[in-house]
Short mmCIF file of C-alpha atoms and ligand atoms in Angstrom, two decimals:
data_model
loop_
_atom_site.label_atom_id
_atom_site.label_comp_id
_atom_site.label_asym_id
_atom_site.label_seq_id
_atom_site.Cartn_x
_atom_site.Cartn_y
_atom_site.Cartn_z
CA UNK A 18 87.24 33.69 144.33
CA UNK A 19 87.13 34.16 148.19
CA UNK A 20 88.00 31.34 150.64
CA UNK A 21 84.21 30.66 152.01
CA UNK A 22 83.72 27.53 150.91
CA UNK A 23 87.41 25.78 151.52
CA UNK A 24 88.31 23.36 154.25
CA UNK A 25 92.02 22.47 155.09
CA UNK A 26 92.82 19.40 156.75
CA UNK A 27 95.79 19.56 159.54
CA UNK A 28 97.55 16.72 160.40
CA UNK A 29 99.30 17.03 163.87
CA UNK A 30 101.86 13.63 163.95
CA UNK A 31 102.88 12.17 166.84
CA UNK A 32 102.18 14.86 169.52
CA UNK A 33 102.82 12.95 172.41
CA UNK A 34 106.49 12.13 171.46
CA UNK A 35 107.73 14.88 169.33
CA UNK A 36 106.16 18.46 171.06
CA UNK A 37 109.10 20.62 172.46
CA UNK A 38 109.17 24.50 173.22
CA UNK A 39 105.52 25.43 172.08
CA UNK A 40 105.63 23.39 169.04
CA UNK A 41 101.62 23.17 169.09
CA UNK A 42 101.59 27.03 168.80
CA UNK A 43 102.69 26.05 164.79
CA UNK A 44 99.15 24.43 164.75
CA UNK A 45 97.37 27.12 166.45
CA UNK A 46 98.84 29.65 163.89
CA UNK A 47 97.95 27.91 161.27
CA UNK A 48 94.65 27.16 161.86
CA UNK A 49 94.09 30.74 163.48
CA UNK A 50 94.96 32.57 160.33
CA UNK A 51 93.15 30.22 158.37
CA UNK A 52 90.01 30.48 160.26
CA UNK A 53 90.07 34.10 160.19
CA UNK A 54 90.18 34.06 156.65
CA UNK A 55 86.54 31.92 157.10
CA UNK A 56 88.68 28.81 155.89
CA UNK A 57 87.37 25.76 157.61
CA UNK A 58 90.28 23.83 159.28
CA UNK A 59 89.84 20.19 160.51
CA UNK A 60 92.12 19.20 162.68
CA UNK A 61 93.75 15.55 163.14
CA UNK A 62 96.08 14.14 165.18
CA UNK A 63 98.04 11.12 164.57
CA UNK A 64 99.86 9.20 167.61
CA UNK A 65 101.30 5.53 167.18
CA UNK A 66 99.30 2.98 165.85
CA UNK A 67 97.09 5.01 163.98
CA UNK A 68 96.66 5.44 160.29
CA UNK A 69 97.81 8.38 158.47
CA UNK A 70 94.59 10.38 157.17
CA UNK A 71 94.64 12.51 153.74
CA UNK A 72 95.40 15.80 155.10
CA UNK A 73 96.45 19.34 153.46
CA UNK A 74 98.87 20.06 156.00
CA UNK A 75 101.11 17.78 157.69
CA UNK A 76 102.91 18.87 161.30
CA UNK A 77 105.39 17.24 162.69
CA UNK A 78 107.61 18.61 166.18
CA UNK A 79 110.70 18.28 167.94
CA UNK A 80 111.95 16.33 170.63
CA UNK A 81 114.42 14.40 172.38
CA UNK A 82 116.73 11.52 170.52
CA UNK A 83 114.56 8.85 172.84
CA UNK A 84 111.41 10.13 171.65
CA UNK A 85 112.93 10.05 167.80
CA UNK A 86 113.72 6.46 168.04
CA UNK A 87 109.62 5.63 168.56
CA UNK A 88 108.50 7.75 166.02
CA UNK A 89 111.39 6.95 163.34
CA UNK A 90 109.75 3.54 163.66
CA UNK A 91 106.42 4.49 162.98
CA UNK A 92 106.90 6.71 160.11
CA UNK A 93 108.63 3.69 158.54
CA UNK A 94 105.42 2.20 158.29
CA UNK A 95 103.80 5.09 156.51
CA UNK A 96 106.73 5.98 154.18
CA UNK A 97 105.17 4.62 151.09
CA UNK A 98 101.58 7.36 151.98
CA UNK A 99 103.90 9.81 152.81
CA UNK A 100 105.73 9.84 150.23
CA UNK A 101 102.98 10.12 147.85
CA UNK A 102 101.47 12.79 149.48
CA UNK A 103 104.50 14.86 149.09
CA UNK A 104 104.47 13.80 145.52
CA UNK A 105 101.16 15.80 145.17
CA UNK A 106 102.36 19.01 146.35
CA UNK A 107 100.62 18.17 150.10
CA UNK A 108 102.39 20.66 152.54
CA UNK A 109 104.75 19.11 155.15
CA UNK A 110 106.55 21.49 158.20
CA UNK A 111 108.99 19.54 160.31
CA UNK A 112 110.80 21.01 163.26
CA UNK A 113 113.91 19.96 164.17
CA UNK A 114 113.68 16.31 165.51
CA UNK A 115 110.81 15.88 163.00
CA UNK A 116 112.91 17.41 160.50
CA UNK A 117 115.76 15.28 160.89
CA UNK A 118 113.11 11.99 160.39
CA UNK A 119 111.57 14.04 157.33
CA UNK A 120 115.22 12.96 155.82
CA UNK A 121 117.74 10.52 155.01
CA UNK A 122 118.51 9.71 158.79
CA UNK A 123 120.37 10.78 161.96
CA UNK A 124 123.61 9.27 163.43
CA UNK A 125 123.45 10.26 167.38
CA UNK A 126 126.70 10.90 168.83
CA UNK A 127 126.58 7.80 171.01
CA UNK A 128 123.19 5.99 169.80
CA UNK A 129 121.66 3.94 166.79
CA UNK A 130 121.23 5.21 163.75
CA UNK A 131 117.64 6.56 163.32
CA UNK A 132 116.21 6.08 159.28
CA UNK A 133 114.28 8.80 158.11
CA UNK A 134 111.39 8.71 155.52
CA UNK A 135 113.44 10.82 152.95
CA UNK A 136 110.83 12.99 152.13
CA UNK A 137 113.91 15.62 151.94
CA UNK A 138 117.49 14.08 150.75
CA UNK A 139 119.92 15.18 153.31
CA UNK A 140 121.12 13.99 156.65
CA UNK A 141 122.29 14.65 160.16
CA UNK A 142 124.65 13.44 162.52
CA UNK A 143 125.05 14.57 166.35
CA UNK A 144 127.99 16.73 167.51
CA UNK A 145 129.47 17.24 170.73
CA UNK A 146 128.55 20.95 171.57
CA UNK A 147 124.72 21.89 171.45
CA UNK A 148 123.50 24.78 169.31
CA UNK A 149 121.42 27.06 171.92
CA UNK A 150 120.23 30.27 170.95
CA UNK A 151 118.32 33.00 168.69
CA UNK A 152 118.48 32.54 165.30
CA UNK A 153 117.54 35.18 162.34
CA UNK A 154 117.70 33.61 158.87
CA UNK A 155 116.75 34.85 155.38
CA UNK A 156 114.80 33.43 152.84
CA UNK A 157 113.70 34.22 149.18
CA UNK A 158 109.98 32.71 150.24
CA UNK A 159 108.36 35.14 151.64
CA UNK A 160 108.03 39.34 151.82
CA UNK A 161 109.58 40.14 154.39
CA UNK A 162 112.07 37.92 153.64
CA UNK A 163 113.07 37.29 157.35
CA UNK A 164 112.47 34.01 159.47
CA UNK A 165 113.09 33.76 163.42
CA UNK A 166 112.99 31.50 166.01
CA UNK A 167 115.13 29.98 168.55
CA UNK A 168 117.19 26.56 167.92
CA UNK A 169 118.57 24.37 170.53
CA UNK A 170 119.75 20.62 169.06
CA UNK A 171 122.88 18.26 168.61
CA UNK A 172 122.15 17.56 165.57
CA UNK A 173 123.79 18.62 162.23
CA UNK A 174 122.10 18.83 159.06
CA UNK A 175 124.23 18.52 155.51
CA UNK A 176 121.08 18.92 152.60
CA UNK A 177 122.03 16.39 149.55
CA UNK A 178 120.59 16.02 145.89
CA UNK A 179 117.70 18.30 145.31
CA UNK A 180 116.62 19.74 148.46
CA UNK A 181 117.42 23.37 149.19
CA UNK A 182 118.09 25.03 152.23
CA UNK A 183 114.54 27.24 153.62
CA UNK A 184 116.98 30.09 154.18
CA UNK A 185 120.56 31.42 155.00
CA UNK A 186 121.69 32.28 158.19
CA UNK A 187 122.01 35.49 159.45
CA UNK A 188 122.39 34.82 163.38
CA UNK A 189 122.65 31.34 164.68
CA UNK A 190 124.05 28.11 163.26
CA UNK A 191 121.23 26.72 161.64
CA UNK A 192 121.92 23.63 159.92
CA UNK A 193 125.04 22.65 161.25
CA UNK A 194 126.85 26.08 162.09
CA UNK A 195 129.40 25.62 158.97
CA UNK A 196 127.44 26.19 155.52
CA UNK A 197 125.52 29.15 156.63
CA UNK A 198 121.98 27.03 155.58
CA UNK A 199 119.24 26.64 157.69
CA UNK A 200 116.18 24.14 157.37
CA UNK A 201 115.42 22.78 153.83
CA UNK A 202 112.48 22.78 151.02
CA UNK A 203 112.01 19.96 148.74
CA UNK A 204 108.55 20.39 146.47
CA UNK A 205 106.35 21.60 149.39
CA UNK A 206 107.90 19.65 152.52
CA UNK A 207 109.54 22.17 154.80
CA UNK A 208 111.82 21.22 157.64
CA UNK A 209 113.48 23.74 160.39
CA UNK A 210 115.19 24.17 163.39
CA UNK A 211 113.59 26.91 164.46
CA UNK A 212 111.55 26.32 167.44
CA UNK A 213 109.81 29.42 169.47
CA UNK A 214 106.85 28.36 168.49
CA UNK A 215 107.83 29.56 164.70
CA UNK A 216 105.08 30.09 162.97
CA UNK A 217 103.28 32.39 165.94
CA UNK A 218 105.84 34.66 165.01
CA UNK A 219 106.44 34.26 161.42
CA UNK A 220 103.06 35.17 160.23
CA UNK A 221 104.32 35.85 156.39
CA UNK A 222 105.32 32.39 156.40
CA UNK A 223 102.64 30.52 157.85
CA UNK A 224 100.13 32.53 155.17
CA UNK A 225 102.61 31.28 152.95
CA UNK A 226 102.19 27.64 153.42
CA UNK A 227 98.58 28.17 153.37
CA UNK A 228 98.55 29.26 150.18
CA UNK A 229 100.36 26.23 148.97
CA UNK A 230 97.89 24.52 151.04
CA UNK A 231 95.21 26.17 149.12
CA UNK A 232 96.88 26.02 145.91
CA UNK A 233 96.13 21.88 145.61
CA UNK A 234 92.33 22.72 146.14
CA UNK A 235 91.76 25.95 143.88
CA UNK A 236 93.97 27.85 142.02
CA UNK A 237 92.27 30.62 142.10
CA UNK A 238 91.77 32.59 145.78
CA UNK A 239 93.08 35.09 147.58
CA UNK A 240 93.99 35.73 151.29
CA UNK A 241 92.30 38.99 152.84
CA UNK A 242 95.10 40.80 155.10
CA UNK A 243 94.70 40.20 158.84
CA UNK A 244 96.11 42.75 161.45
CA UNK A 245 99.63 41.59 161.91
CA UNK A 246 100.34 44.41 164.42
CA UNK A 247 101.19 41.71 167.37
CA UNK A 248 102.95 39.14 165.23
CA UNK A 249 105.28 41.54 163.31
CA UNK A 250 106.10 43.42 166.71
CA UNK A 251 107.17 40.07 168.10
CA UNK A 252 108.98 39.52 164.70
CA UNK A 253 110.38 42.37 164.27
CA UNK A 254 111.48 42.30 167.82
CA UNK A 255 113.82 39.15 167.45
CA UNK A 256 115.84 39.94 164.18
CA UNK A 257 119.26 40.07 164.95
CA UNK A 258 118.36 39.25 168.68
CA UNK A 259 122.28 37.96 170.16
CA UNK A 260 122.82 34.47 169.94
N1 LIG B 305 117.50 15.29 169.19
C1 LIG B 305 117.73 16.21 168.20
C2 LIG B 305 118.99 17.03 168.35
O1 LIG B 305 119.37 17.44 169.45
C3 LIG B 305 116.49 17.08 168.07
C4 LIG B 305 116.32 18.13 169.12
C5 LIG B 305 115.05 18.93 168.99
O2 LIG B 305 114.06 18.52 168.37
N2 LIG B 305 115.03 20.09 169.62
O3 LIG B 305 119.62 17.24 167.38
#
């Protein structure tokens, strides 16, 4: 079956607090590719105080540890939807700060701890030096198997239980610069620190959470190719980039 008649729901959370480095460009990749495919996207945001709508695809940014303290209270309130949704295979990406809240929680070097939803089992806790730079990772997700991006947080991420790291680090420091792991998977919830915008330039992987998207509305479709020429070449031309 083609895509013609399916509709995917993206839900953009918290926007206003949690939106650093071109984060939005995740949004406009995914809904670009899935358009082009004739998909029908609907797109939602969510800011504080609203409900949490059914959605497809949840989105959630980074952002400063200030800007983490409003929006680790709100998600408290939604935990229980949330957690459901992830329970039938919705997708979930989470960048950095959003990441960190997709989890267990995060300690800040000189703040209150911030409790996570733990839609992923792991947690983080700040350190002193920053991690600033490129970052090329590899993961067994996707053909080609190569993720980039560009990371730049405090915060150190140590996965627990039964979520997996998204990939292993190549350049960078990724999780937390000692276990070579960066970003995690737990059923379909992704979280990263790879900032850039990532998906804009990891087209492989943003047609692969469509599919999974996809998967929870037919089981039978395929994606036509699109002409990657532009994405790859920006792809292509930040593996191995120096840290
Ligand atoms: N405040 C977090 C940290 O520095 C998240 C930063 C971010 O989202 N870029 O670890």
């Amino acid at each position: 079956m083609g895509t013609g008649n399916l509709k995917l729901t993206i839900c953009h959370l918290y926007p206003k607090l949690l939106n650093l480095y071109g984060d939005i460009g995740n949004i406009k990749a995914l809904q670009y590719r899935a358009e082009n495919r004739g998909i029908e996207v609907n797109l939602k945001e969510v800011n504080a105080g609203d409900d949490i709508p059914n959605a497809d695809i949840y989105f959630i940014g980074g952002g400063q540890d200030r800007q983490q303290v409003d929006v680790s209270f709100e998600l408290q309130k939604h935990k229980d939807f949330l957690t459901k949704q992830r329970d039938e295979n919705k997708v979930f990406l989470a960048i950095c700060g959003g990441y960190q809240l997709l989890a267990d929680y995060f300690q800040p070097i000189d703040g209150e701890k911030l409790i996570g939803i733990s839609l992923l089992s792991g947690y983080t806790v700040g350190g002193k030096k920053r991690f600033i730079g490129n970052v090329t990772a590899k993961t067994e997700f996707t053909t080609p198997e190569t993720l980039v991006g560009f990371e730049n947080h405090s915060g150190r991420t140590y996965l627990t239980g039964s979520t997996k790291p998204l990939s292993h680090i190549i350049v960078g420091n990724g999780n937390n610069g000692e276990d070579l792991t960066e970003g995690a998977r737990y059923k379909n919830v992704f979280g990263t620190y790879l900032h850039g915008s990532f998906l804009p330039k990891n087209p492989h992987f943003t047609d692969y959470l469509i599919k999974l998207a996809l998967n929870n509305l037919s089981e039978d479709f395929e994606l036509p190719p699109l002409d990657d020429t532009i994405e790859m070449n920006a792809h292509k031309s930040l593996i191995n980039k120096p840290y």
